Amino acid sequence: MDDVKWQAVEDYIAGNLIEEDAALSQALKASAAAGLPDIAVSATQGKLLQLLAQTLGAQKILEIGTLGGYSSIWLARGLVPGGRLITLEVDPAHADVARRNLDRAGLGDRVEVRLGPALETLPGLVEAGPFDLIFIDADKQSNADYFKWAVRLSRPGSLIIVDNVVRGGKVADASSSEPMVLGTRRLFAALASDQSVEATALQTVGPKGYDGFVVARVKVP
Ligand SMILES: C[S@@+](CC[C@H](N)C(=O)[O-])C[C@H]1O[C@@H](n2cnc3c(N)ncnc32)[C@H](O)[C@@H]1O
């Protein structure tokens, strides 16, 4: 029942406020046709990412976890002219689909898909940074490490967003032994102990069920 209501409200919001054009819908279709899992951000979340990038006047965005490039398209559309997005992906098949989707969206010139396990490609990004916005959406077990890298690759005022941190409410279960829940709880511990950021997390419902995301801002001294 809740799911039906959440979907109806999502459709209502999207119907009024989200212009999901051919490039975005084709990206989802091509991803599904290539057998990629249906785990991209929702259109409403994607639009939020674009709005945040625009608000920051983002010149450099880093994404960890590309999949078929759906969130990359939203983020890249929030870049200022001449801005660049680097997105990290471990799976070569996902990276190929993403590159094609980004080219089709006319964004191939400003988005680079870097292949490899993110913990191995992140150290090579020090020169490319600092990034104005970092979106973390890969393997949840590594979220605390990704967050620490995000802080290292940011500047005062940068935003760090981490997706899927509520996990159907399981994040509050201290007895959980699920690796993704443990990884998310390690992320919250890292956020809480890092004096260089201030952060909050919001719970969400919608087509992806009950979940949520962290928004952290690197403090400006
Ligand atoms: C939730 S999906 C990303 C969804 C995408 N951000 C979107 O909303 O369109 C997670 C992606 O992270 C990738 N991934 C998993 N582990 C990774 C790792 N260690 N390094 C880089 N990417 C990884 C997966 O292959 C998958 O494509």
mmCIF file of C-alpha atoms and ligand atoms in Angstrom:
data_model
loop_
_atom_site.group_PDB
_atom_site.id
_atom_site.type_symbol
_atom_site.label_atom_id
_atom_site.label_comp_id
_atom_site.label_asym_id
_atom_site.label_seq_id
_atom_site.Cartn_x
_atom_site.Cartn_y
_atom_site.Cartn_z
ATOM 1 C CA MET A 1 0.000 0.000 0.000
ATOM 2 C CA ASP A 2 2.742 2.458 0.987
ATOM 3 C CA ASP A 3 4.696 1.569 -2.149
ATOM 4 C CA VAL A 4 1.668 2.346 -4.326
ATOM 5 C CA LYS A 5 1.210 5.720 -2.612
ATOM 6 C CA TRP A 6 4.930 6.557 -2.846
ATOM 7 C CA GLN A 7 4.923 5.741 -6.562
ATOM 8 C CA ALA A 8 1.790 7.847 -7.150
ATOM 9 C CA VAL A 9 3.376 10.845 -5.412
ATOM 10 C CA GLU A 10 6.642 10.297 -7.283
ATOM 11 C CA ASP A 11 4.723 10.299 -10.572
ATOM 12 C CA TYR A 12 2.868 13.439 -9.487
ATOM 13 C CA ILE A 13 6.104 15.275 -8.619
ATOM 14 C CA ALA A 14 7.868 14.099 -11.749
ATOM 15 C CA GLY A 15 4.851 14.913 -13.905
ATOM 16 C CA ASN A 16 4.861 18.493 -12.654
ATOM 17 C CA LEU A 17 8.526 19.282 -12.163
ATOM 18 C CA ILE A 18 10.858 16.926 -14.005
ATOM 19 C CA GLU A 19 11.663 17.220 -17.667
ATOM 20 C CA GLU A 20 13.083 13.764 -18.360
ATOM 21 C CA ASP A 21 14.109 14.171 -21.979
ATOM 22 C CA ALA A 22 15.047 11.610 -24.622
ATOM 23 C CA ALA A 23 18.699 11.384 -23.517
ATOM 24 C CA LEU A 24 17.745 10.448 -19.966
ATOM 25 C CA SER A 25 15.006 7.990 -20.895
ATOM 26 C CA GLN A 26 17.209 6.421 -23.600
ATOM 27 C CA ALA A 27 20.009 6.053 -21.045
ATOM 28 C CA LEU A 28 17.688 4.010 -18.828
ATOM 29 C CA LYS A 29 16.398 1.977 -21.777
ATOM 30 C CA ALA A 30 19.895 1.230 -23.094
ATOM 31 C CA SER A 31 21.057 0.297 -19.584
ATOM 32 C CA ALA A 32 18.153 -2.133 -19.152
ATOM 33 C CA ALA A 33 18.715 -3.572 -22.645
ATOM 34 C CA ALA A 34 22.373 -4.212 -21.758
ATOM 35 C CA GLY A 35 21.306 -6.077 -18.618
ATOM 36 C CA LEU A 36 22.436 -3.477 -16.078
ATOM 37 C CA PRO A 37 20.606 -3.596 -12.743
ATOM 38 C CA ASP A 38 17.783 -1.104 -12.164
ATOM 39 C CA ILE A 39 19.585 0.806 -9.397
ATOM 40 C CA ALA A 40 20.129 4.278 -10.851
ATOM 41 C CA VAL A 41 18.913 7.274 -8.860
ATOM 42 C CA SER A 42 15.297 8.287 -9.420
ATOM 43 C CA ALA A 43 14.499 11.227 -11.707
ATOM 44 C CA THR A 44 13.620 13.364 -8.678
ATOM 45 C CA GLN A 45 16.998 12.601 -7.069
ATOM 46 C CA GLY A 46 18.795 13.214 -10.348
ATOM 47 C CA LYS A 47 17.167 16.618 -10.650
ATOM 48 C CA LEU A 48 18.265 17.418 -7.082
ATOM 49 C CA LEU A 49 21.859 16.553 -8.006
ATOM 50 C CA GLN A 50 21.652 18.861 -11.008
ATOM 51 C CA LEU A 51 20.181 21.695 -8.914
ATOM 52 C CA LEU A 52 22.889 21.327 -6.255
ATOM 53 C CA ALA A 53 25.624 21.374 -8.895
ATOM 54 C CA GLN A 54 24.088 24.496 -10.432
ATOM 55 C CA THR A 55 23.772 26.169 -7.027
ATOM 56 C CA LEU A 56 27.456 25.512 -6.347
ATOM 57 C CA GLY A 57 28.474 26.769 -9.793
ATOM 58 C CA ALA A 58 30.313 23.456 -10.014
ATOM 59 C CA GLN A 59 33.342 23.359 -12.296
ATOM 60 C CA LYS A 60 34.549 19.950 -11.193
ATOM 61 C CA ILE A 61 32.374 17.060 -10.103
ATOM 62 C CA LEU A 62 33.470 13.601 -9.028
ATOM 63 C CA GLU A 63 31.125 10.616 -9.028
ATOM 64 C CA ILE A 64 31.976 7.229 -7.530
ATOM 65 C CA GLY A 65 29.727 4.575 -9.110
ATOM 66 C CA THR A 66 28.687 5.248 -12.739
ATOM 67 C CA LEU A 67 26.451 2.309 -13.726
ATOM 68 C CA GLY A 68 24.915 3.392 -17.085
ATOM 69 C CA GLY A 69 25.636 7.095 -16.580
ATOM 70 C CA TYR A 70 22.086 8.162 -15.658
ATOM 71 C CA SER A 71 23.116 10.207 -12.594
ATOM 72 C CA SER A 72 26.214 11.350 -14.510
ATOM 73 C CA ILE A 73 23.939 12.972 -17.101
ATOM 74 C CA TRP A 74 22.014 14.879 -14.419
ATOM 75 C CA LEU A 75 25.233 15.955 -12.674
ATOM 76 C CA ALA A 76 27.013 16.964 -15.889
ATOM 77 C CA ARG A 77 24.051 19.124 -16.865
ATOM 78 C CA GLY A 78 24.647 21.071 -13.650
ATOM 79 C CA LEU A 79 28.236 21.959 -14.553
ATOM 80 C CA VAL A 80 29.157 25.500 -15.524
ATOM 81 C CA PRO A 81 30.275 25.866 -19.177
ATOM 82 C CA GLY A 82 33.738 24.345 -19.499
ATOM 83 C CA GLY A 83 33.222 22.249 -16.346
ATOM 84 C CA ARG A 84 34.176 18.575 -16.080
ATOM 85 C CA LEU A 85 32.856 15.441 -14.426
ATOM 86 C CA ILE A 86 34.962 12.394 -13.658
ATOM 87 C CA THR A 87 32.992 9.256 -12.835
ATOM 88 C CA LEU A 88 34.550 6.044 -11.493
ATOM 89 C CA GLU A 89 33.311 2.577 -12.429
ATOM 90 C CA VAL A 90 34.745 -0.875 -11.784
ATOM 91 C CA ASP A 91 32.706 -2.839 -14.334
ATOM 92 C CA PRO A 92 33.895 -2.491 -17.964
ATOM 93 C CA ALA A 93 30.437 -3.361 -19.342
ATOM 94 C CA HIS A 94 28.808 -0.644 -17.217
ATOM 95 C CA ALA A 95 31.488 1.848 -18.285
ATOM 96 C CA ASP A 96 30.876 1.068 -21.985
ATOM 97 C CA VAL A 97 27.120 1.565 -21.654
ATOM 98 C CA ALA A 98 27.704 4.798 -19.727
ATOM 99 C CA ARG A 99 30.086 6.210 -22.331
ATOM 100 C CA ARG A 100 27.550 5.521 -25.080
ATOM 101 C CA ASN A 101 24.740 7.095 -23.029
ATOM 102 C CA LEU A 102 26.843 10.159 -22.254
ATOM 103 C CA ASP A 103 27.828 10.564 -25.919
ATOM 104 C CA ARG A 104 24.186 10.291 -26.942
ATOM 105 C CA ALA A 105 23.340 12.994 -24.382
ATOM 106 C CA GLY A 106 25.982 15.256 -25.951
ATOM 107 C CA LEU A 107 28.109 15.174 -22.784
ATOM 108 C CA GLY A 108 30.979 12.973 -23.915
ATOM 109 C CA ASP A 109 33.315 15.971 -24.144
ATOM 110 C CA ARG A 110 32.917 16.933 -20.500
ATOM 111 C CA VAL A 111 32.575 13.573 -18.781
ATOM 112 C CA GLU A 112 35.357 11.045 -18.297
ATOM 113 C CA VAL A 113 34.510 7.511 -17.195
ATOM 114 C CA ARG A 114 37.535 6.066 -15.363
ATOM 115 C CA LEU A 115 37.631 2.306 -15.171
ATOM 116 C CA GLY A 116 38.867 0.418 -12.130
ATOM 117 C CA PRO A 117 38.125 -0.197 -8.459
ATOM 118 C CA ALA A 118 37.537 3.282 -7.028
ATOM 119 C CA LEU A 119 39.949 2.798 -4.139
ATOM 120 C CA GLU A 120 42.648 2.288 -6.789
ATOM 121 C CA THR A 121 41.626 5.158 -9.096
ATOM 122 C CA LEU A 122 40.931 7.764 -6.373
ATOM 123 C CA PRO A 123 44.610 8.362 -5.476
ATOM 124 C CA GLY A 124 45.223 9.383 -9.113
ATOM 125 C CA LEU A 125 42.703 12.232 -8.840
ATOM 126 C CA VAL A 126 44.629 14.551 -6.528
ATOM 127 C CA GLU A 127 45.910 16.608 -9.488
ATOM 128 C CA ALA A 128 42.460 16.748 -11.115
ATOM 129 C CA GLY A 129 40.780 18.185 -7.991
ATOM 130 C CA PRO A 130 39.657 19.851 -5.892
ATOM 131 C CA PHE A 131 36.092 18.869 -6.720
ATOM 132 C CA ASP A 132 33.144 21.130 -5.909
ATOM 133 C CA LEU A 133 30.680 18.250 -5.635
ATOM 134 C CA ILE A 134 31.340 14.583 -4.955
ATOM 135 C CA PHE A 135 28.574 12.012 -5.347
ATOM 136 C CA ILE A 136 29.262 8.621 -3.734
ATOM 137 C CA ASP A 137 27.077 5.787 -5.078
ATOM 138 C CA ALA A 138 29.154 2.604 -5.488
ATOM 139 C CA ASP A 139 29.741 -0.410 -3.204
ATOM 140 C CA LYS A 140 28.319 0.592 0.158
ATOM 141 C CA GLN A 141 30.870 -1.421 2.158
ATOM 142 C CA SER A 142 33.561 1.088 1.165
ATOM 143 C CA ASN A 143 31.560 4.239 1.914
ATOM 144 C CA ALA A 144 33.689 5.353 4.877
ATOM 145 C CA ASP A 145 36.841 5.085 2.749
ATOM 146 C CA TYR A 146 35.166 6.900 -0.146
ATOM 147 C CA PHE A 147 34.066 9.646 2.230
ATOM 148 C CA LYS A 148 37.657 10.085 3.498
ATOM 149 C CA TRP A 149 38.881 10.322 -0.102
ATOM 150 C CA ALA A 150 36.107 12.777 -0.919
ATOM 151 C CA VAL A 151 37.267 15.077 1.906
ATOM 152 C CA ARG A 152 40.852 14.794 0.649
ATOM 153 C CA LEU A 153 39.766 15.715 -2.897
ATOM 154 C CA SER A 154 37.509 18.623 -1.913
ATOM 155 C CA ARG A 155 37.879 22.302 -0.984
ATOM 156 C CA PRO A 156 36.209 24.394 1.732
ATOM 157 C CA GLY A 157 32.540 24.610 0.725
ATOM 158 C CA SER A 158 32.474 21.411 -1.341
ATOM 159 C CA LEU A 159 29.425 19.179 -1.045
ATOM 160 C CA ILE A 160 29.684 15.431 -0.525
ATOM 161 C CA ILE A 161 26.528 13.402 -1.139
ATOM 162 C CA VAL A 162 26.278 9.708 -0.293
ATOM 163 C CA ASP A 163 23.320 7.702 -1.583
ATOM 164 C CA ASN A 164 21.476 4.739 -0.033
ATOM 165 C CA VAL A 165 22.333 5.350 3.614
ATOM 166 C CA VAL A 166 19.017 4.334 5.223
ATOM 167 C CA ARG A 167 18.658 0.871 3.689
ATOM 168 C CA GLY A 168 15.002 0.348 4.543
ATOM 169 C CA GLY A 169 15.666 1.523 8.102
ATOM 170 C CA LYS A 170 18.340 -1.102 8.786
ATOM 171 C CA VAL A 171 20.959 1.583 9.362
ATOM 172 C CA ALA A 172 19.553 2.118 12.868
ATOM 173 C CA ASP A 173 19.924 -1.585 13.746
ATOM 174 C CA ALA A 174 23.144 -1.855 15.737
ATOM 175 C CA SER A 175 22.914 -5.664 15.696
ATOM 176 C CA SER A 176 22.863 -5.966 11.890
ATOM 177 C CA SER A 177 25.678 -7.995 10.380
ATOM 178 C CA GLU A 178 24.819 -7.104 6.761
ATOM 179 C CA PRO A 179 27.982 -5.814 5.089
ATOM 180 C CA MET A 180 26.148 -2.874 3.447
ATOM 181 C CA VAL A 181 24.603 -1.828 6.767
ATOM 182 C CA LEU A 182 27.948 -2.169 8.545
ATOM 183 C CA GLY A 183 29.567 -0.104 5.788
ATOM 184 C CA THR A 184 26.904 2.574 6.136
ATOM 185 C CA ARG A 185 27.297 2.676 9.918
ATOM 186 C CA ARG A 186 31.069 3.067 9.457
ATOM 187 C CA LEU A 187 30.287 6.007 7.162
ATOM 188 C CA PHE A 188 28.167 7.693 9.856
ATOM 189 C CA ALA A 189 30.980 7.157 12.391
ATOM 190 C CA ALA A 190 33.468 8.720 9.984
ATOM 191 C CA LEU A 191 31.133 11.680 9.372
ATOM 192 C CA ALA A 192 30.566 12.171 13.089
ATOM 193 C CA SER A 193 34.263 12.158 13.930
ATOM 194 C CA ASP A 194 35.462 14.381 11.071
ATOM 195 C CA GLN A 195 35.652 17.946 12.355
ATOM 196 C CA SER A 196 36.224 19.306 8.834
ATOM 197 C CA VAL A 197 32.637 18.636 7.672
ATOM 198 C CA GLU A 198 29.093 19.297 8.802
ATOM 199 C CA ALA A 199 26.486 16.838 7.643
ATOM 200 C CA THR A 200 22.919 15.667 7.758
ATOM 201 C CA ALA A 201 20.990 12.775 6.242
ATOM 202 C CA LEU A 202 17.479 12.702 4.833
ATOM 203 C CA GLN A 203 15.137 9.719 4.650
ATOM 204 C CA THR A 204 13.352 9.223 1.333
ATOM 205 C CA VAL A 205 10.539 7.080 -0.024
ATOM 206 C CA GLY A 206 9.681 6.486 -3.646
ATOM 207 C CA PRO A 207 10.278 4.093 -6.522
ATOM 208 C CA LYS A 208 13.475 2.855 -4.855
ATOM 209 C CA GLY A 209 11.631 2.023 -1.622
ATOM 210 C CA TYR A 210 12.620 3.460 1.760
ATOM 211 C CA ASP A 211 16.130 4.866 1.748
ATOM 212 C CA GLY A 212 17.969 8.158 2.092
ATOM 213 C CA PHE A 213 21.109 10.127 1.466
ATOM 214 C CA VAL A 214 23.788 12.057 3.318
ATOM 215 C CA VAL A 215 24.654 15.650 2.478
ATOM 216 C CA ALA A 216 27.953 16.852 3.958
ATOM 217 C CA ARG A 217 29.617 20.219 3.466
ATOM 218 C CA VAL A 218 33.304 20.791 3.945
ATOM 219 C CA LYS A 219 33.535 23.610 6.471
ATOM 220 C CA VAL A 220 34.789 27.005 5.389
ATOM 221 C CA PRO A 221 37.302 28.204 8.000
HETATM 222 C C1 LIG B 1 24.200 2.115 -7.571
HETATM 223 S S1 LIG B 1 25.164 1.891 -8.992
HETATM 224 C C2 LIG B 1 25.475 3.554 -9.508
HETATM 225 C C3 LIG B 1 24.255 4.232 -10.019
HETATM 226 C C4 LIG B 1 24.514 5.553 -10.706
HETATM 227 N N1 LIG B 1 25.189 6.468 -9.808
HETATM 228 C C5 LIG B 1 23.203 6.166 -11.134
HETATM 229 O O1 LIG B 1 22.464 6.631 -10.257
HETATM 230 O O2 LIG B 1 22.934 6.185 -12.348
HETATM 231 C C6 LIG B 1 26.715 1.424 -8.354
HETATM 232 C C7 LIG B 1 27.817 1.274 -9.393
HETATM 233 O O3 LIG B 1 29.062 1.225 -8.679
HETATM 234 C C8 LIG B 1 29.898 0.295 -9.319
HETATM 235 N N2 LIG B 1 30.900 -0.183 -8.359
HETATM 236 C C9 LIG B 1 30.776 -1.155 -7.427
HETATM 237 N N3 LIG B 1 31.924 -1.304 -6.762
HETATM 238 C C10 LIG B 1 32.783 -0.412 -7.278
HETATM 239 C C11 LIG B 1 34.144 -0.101 -6.998
HETATM 240 N N4 LIG B 1 34.836 -0.753 -6.067
HETATM 241 N N5 LIG B 1 34.730 0.883 -7.712
HETATM 242 C C12 LIG B 1 34.032 1.565 -8.677
HETATM 243 N N6 LIG B 1 32.739 1.296 -8.978
HETATM 244 C C13 LIG B 1 32.138 0.323 -8.289
HETATM 245 C C14 LIG B 1 28.942 -0.805 -9.778
HETATM 246 O O4 LIG B 1 29.525 -1.587 -10.807
HETATM 247 C C15 LIG B 1 27.734 0.008 -10.217
HETATM 248 O O5 LIG B 1 27.811 0.296 -11.585
#
